[in-house]
């Protein structure tokens, strides 16, 4: 089953953080349709909002696990977008 996804990811607000996160999407061959970065009110963090192209559920689940395991992420949330 293919579906689009909405990710909300809190990362350290430092150069290269967004690149490290988006490289995980590339590694899993999940395309990014939209990306927004917002400065957070929390201790030097930023929130990345990413909407993906359609991908298989098992790939999205692996991607979510890898994102949570990155040292620069402190919160990873995921919502499935139904077509």
PDB file of C-alpha atoms in Angstrom:
ATOM      1  CA  UNK A   1       0.000   0.000   0.000  1.00  0.00           C
ATOM      2  CA  UNK A   2       1.351   3.391  -1.019  1.00  0.00           C
ATOM      3  CA  UNK A   3       0.542   6.581   0.863  1.00  0.00           C
ATOM      4  CA  UNK A   4       1.929  10.052   1.490  1.00  0.00           C
ATOM      5  CA  UNK A   5       3.248  10.991   4.928  1.00  0.00           C
ATOM      6  CA  UNK A   6       3.501  14.054   7.157  1.00  0.00           C
ATOM      7  CA  UNK A   7       6.566  14.194   9.411  1.00  0.00           C
ATOM      8  CA  UNK A   8       7.174  16.710  12.188  1.00  0.00           C
ATOM      9  CA  UNK A   9      10.775  16.442  13.358  1.00  0.00           C
ATOM     10  CA  UNK A  10      12.462  18.487  16.087  1.00  0.00           C
ATOM     11  CA  UNK A  11      16.191  18.880  15.436  1.00  0.00           C
ATOM     12  CA  UNK A  12      19.141  20.772  16.856  1.00  0.00           C
ATOM     13  CA  UNK A  13      19.212  24.226  15.245  1.00  0.00           C
ATOM     14  CA  UNK A  14      22.669  24.044  13.709  1.00  0.00           C
ATOM     15  CA  UNK A  15      24.130  23.975  10.201  1.00  0.00           C
ATOM     16  CA  UNK A  16      23.705  20.651   8.436  1.00  0.00           C
ATOM     17  CA  UNK A  17      20.852  19.345  10.606  1.00  0.00           C
ATOM     18  CA  UNK A  18      18.263  19.516   7.824  1.00  0.00           C
ATOM     19  CA  UNK A  19      20.733  17.888   5.408  1.00  0.00           C
ATOM     20  CA  UNK A  20      21.282  14.958   7.771  1.00  0.00           C
ATOM     21  CA  UNK A  21      17.526  14.458   8.136  1.00  0.00           C
ATOM     22  CA  UNK A  22      16.752  14.732   4.424  1.00  0.00           C
ATOM     23  CA  UNK A  23      19.605  12.344   3.599  1.00  0.00           C
ATOM     24  CA  UNK A  24      17.654   9.667   5.489  1.00  0.00           C
ATOM     25  CA  UNK A  25      14.722  10.210   3.126  1.00  0.00           C
ATOM     26  CA  UNK A  26      17.083   9.816   0.150  1.00  0.00           C
ATOM     27  CA  UNK A  27      18.640   6.685   1.695  1.00  0.00           C
ATOM     28  CA  UNK A  28      15.172   5.100   1.864  1.00  0.00           C
ATOM     29  CA  UNK A  29      14.257   6.454  -1.588  1.00  0.00           C
ATOM     30  CA  UNK A  30      11.354   8.475  -0.218  1.00  0.00           C
ATOM     31  CA  UNK A  31      10.742  11.668  -2.162  1.00  0.00           C
ATOM     32  CA  UNK A  32      10.039  14.949  -0.369  1.00  0.00           C
ATOM     33  CA  UNK A  33       7.091  16.911  -1.727  1.00  0.00           C
ATOM     34  CA  UNK A  34       7.272  19.813   0.766  1.00  0.00           C
ATOM     35  CA  UNK A  35       9.723  20.901   3.471  1.00  0.00           C
ATOM     36  CA  UNK A  36       9.276  23.739   5.942  1.00  0.00           C
ATOM     37  CA  UNK A  37      11.704  24.665   8.717  1.00  0.00           C
ATOM     38  CA  UNK A  38      10.464  26.660  11.690  1.00  0.00           C
ATOM     39  CA  UNK A  39      12.520  27.975  14.578  1.00  0.00           C
ATOM     40  CA  UNK A  40      11.335  26.507  17.861  1.00  0.00           C
ATOM     41  CA  UNK A  41      10.936  28.282  21.170  1.00  0.00           C
ATOM     42  CA  UNK A  42      12.741  25.367  22.843  1.00  0.00           C
ATOM     43  CA  UNK A  43      16.485  25.318  23.551  1.00  0.00           C
ATOM     44  CA  UNK A  44      18.161  26.005  20.201  1.00  0.00           C
ATOM     45  CA  UNK A  45      15.975  23.639  18.186  1.00  0.00           C
ATOM     46  CA  UNK A  46      14.092  23.832  14.921  1.00  0.00           C
ATOM     47  CA  UNK A  47      11.084  21.905  13.672  1.00  0.00           C
ATOM     48  CA  UNK A  48      11.149  20.381  10.203  1.00  0.00           C
ATOM     49  CA  UNK A  49       7.774  19.719   8.607  1.00  0.00           C
ATOM     50  CA  UNK A  50       8.125  17.260   5.720  1.00  0.00           C
ATOM     51  CA  UNK A  51       5.402  15.939   3.441  1.00  0.00           C
ATOM     52  CA  UNK A  52       6.527  12.986   1.365  1.00  0.00           C
ATOM     53  CA  UNK A  53       5.638  11.553  -1.994  1.00  0.00           C
ATOM     54  CA  UNK A  54       3.826   8.209  -1.895  1.00  0.00           C
ATOM     55  CA  UNK A  55       5.860   5.352  -0.431  1.00  0.00           C
ATOM     56  CA  UNK A  56       5.306   1.869   0.969  1.00  0.00           C
ATOM     57  CA  UNK A  57       4.358   1.538   4.636  1.00  0.00           C
ATOM     58  CA  UNK A  58       7.300  -0.736   5.508  1.00  0.00           C
ATOM     59  CA  UNK A  59       9.757   1.811   4.070  1.00  0.00           C
ATOM     60  CA  UNK A  60       8.129   4.692   5.973  1.00  0.00           C
ATOM     61  CA  UNK A  61       8.294   2.667   9.200  1.00  0.00           C
ATOM     62  CA  UNK A  62      12.030   1.984   8.710  1.00  0.00           C
ATOM     63  CA  UNK A  63      12.592   5.662   7.892  1.00  0.00           C
ATOM     64  CA  UNK A  64      10.793   6.751  11.072  1.00  0.00           C
ATOM     65  CA  UNK A  65      12.977   4.430  13.194  1.00  0.00           C
ATOM     66  CA  UNK A  66      16.157   5.759  11.571  1.00  0.00           C
ATOM     67  CA  UNK A  67      15.057   9.364  12.103  1.00  0.00           C
ATOM     68  CA  UNK A  68      14.392   8.688  15.809  1.00  0.00           C
ATOM     69  CA  UNK A  69      17.878   7.168  16.133  1.00  0.00           C
ATOM     70  CA  UNK A  70      19.672  10.258  14.803  1.00  0.00           C
ATOM     71  CA  UNK A  71      21.571  12.048  17.583  1.00  0.00           C
ATOM     72  CA  UNK A  72      20.306  15.454  16.428  1.00  0.00           C
ATOM     73  CA  UNK A  73      16.572  14.612  16.589  1.00  0.00           C
ATOM     74  CA  UNK A  74      14.655  14.938  19.842  1.00  0.00           C
ATOM     75  CA  UNK A  75      11.079  14.399  18.625  1.00  0.00           C
ATOM     76  CA  UNK A  76       9.814  12.595  15.512  1.00  0.00           C
ATOM     77  CA  UNK A  77       6.090  12.493  14.764  1.00  0.00           C
ATOM     78  CA  UNK A  78       4.455  10.854  11.781  1.00  0.00           C
ATOM     79  CA  UNK A  79       0.954  10.966  10.296  1.00  0.00           C
ATOM     80  CA  UNK A  80      -0.239   8.927   7.357  1.00  0.00           C
ATOM     81  CA  UNK A  81      -1.996  11.005   4.676  1.00  0.00           C
ATOM     82  CA  UNK A  82      -4.905   9.145   3.113  1.00  0.00           C
ATOM     83  CA  UNK A  83      -5.564   9.811  -0.564  1.00  0.00           C
TER      84      UNK A  83
END
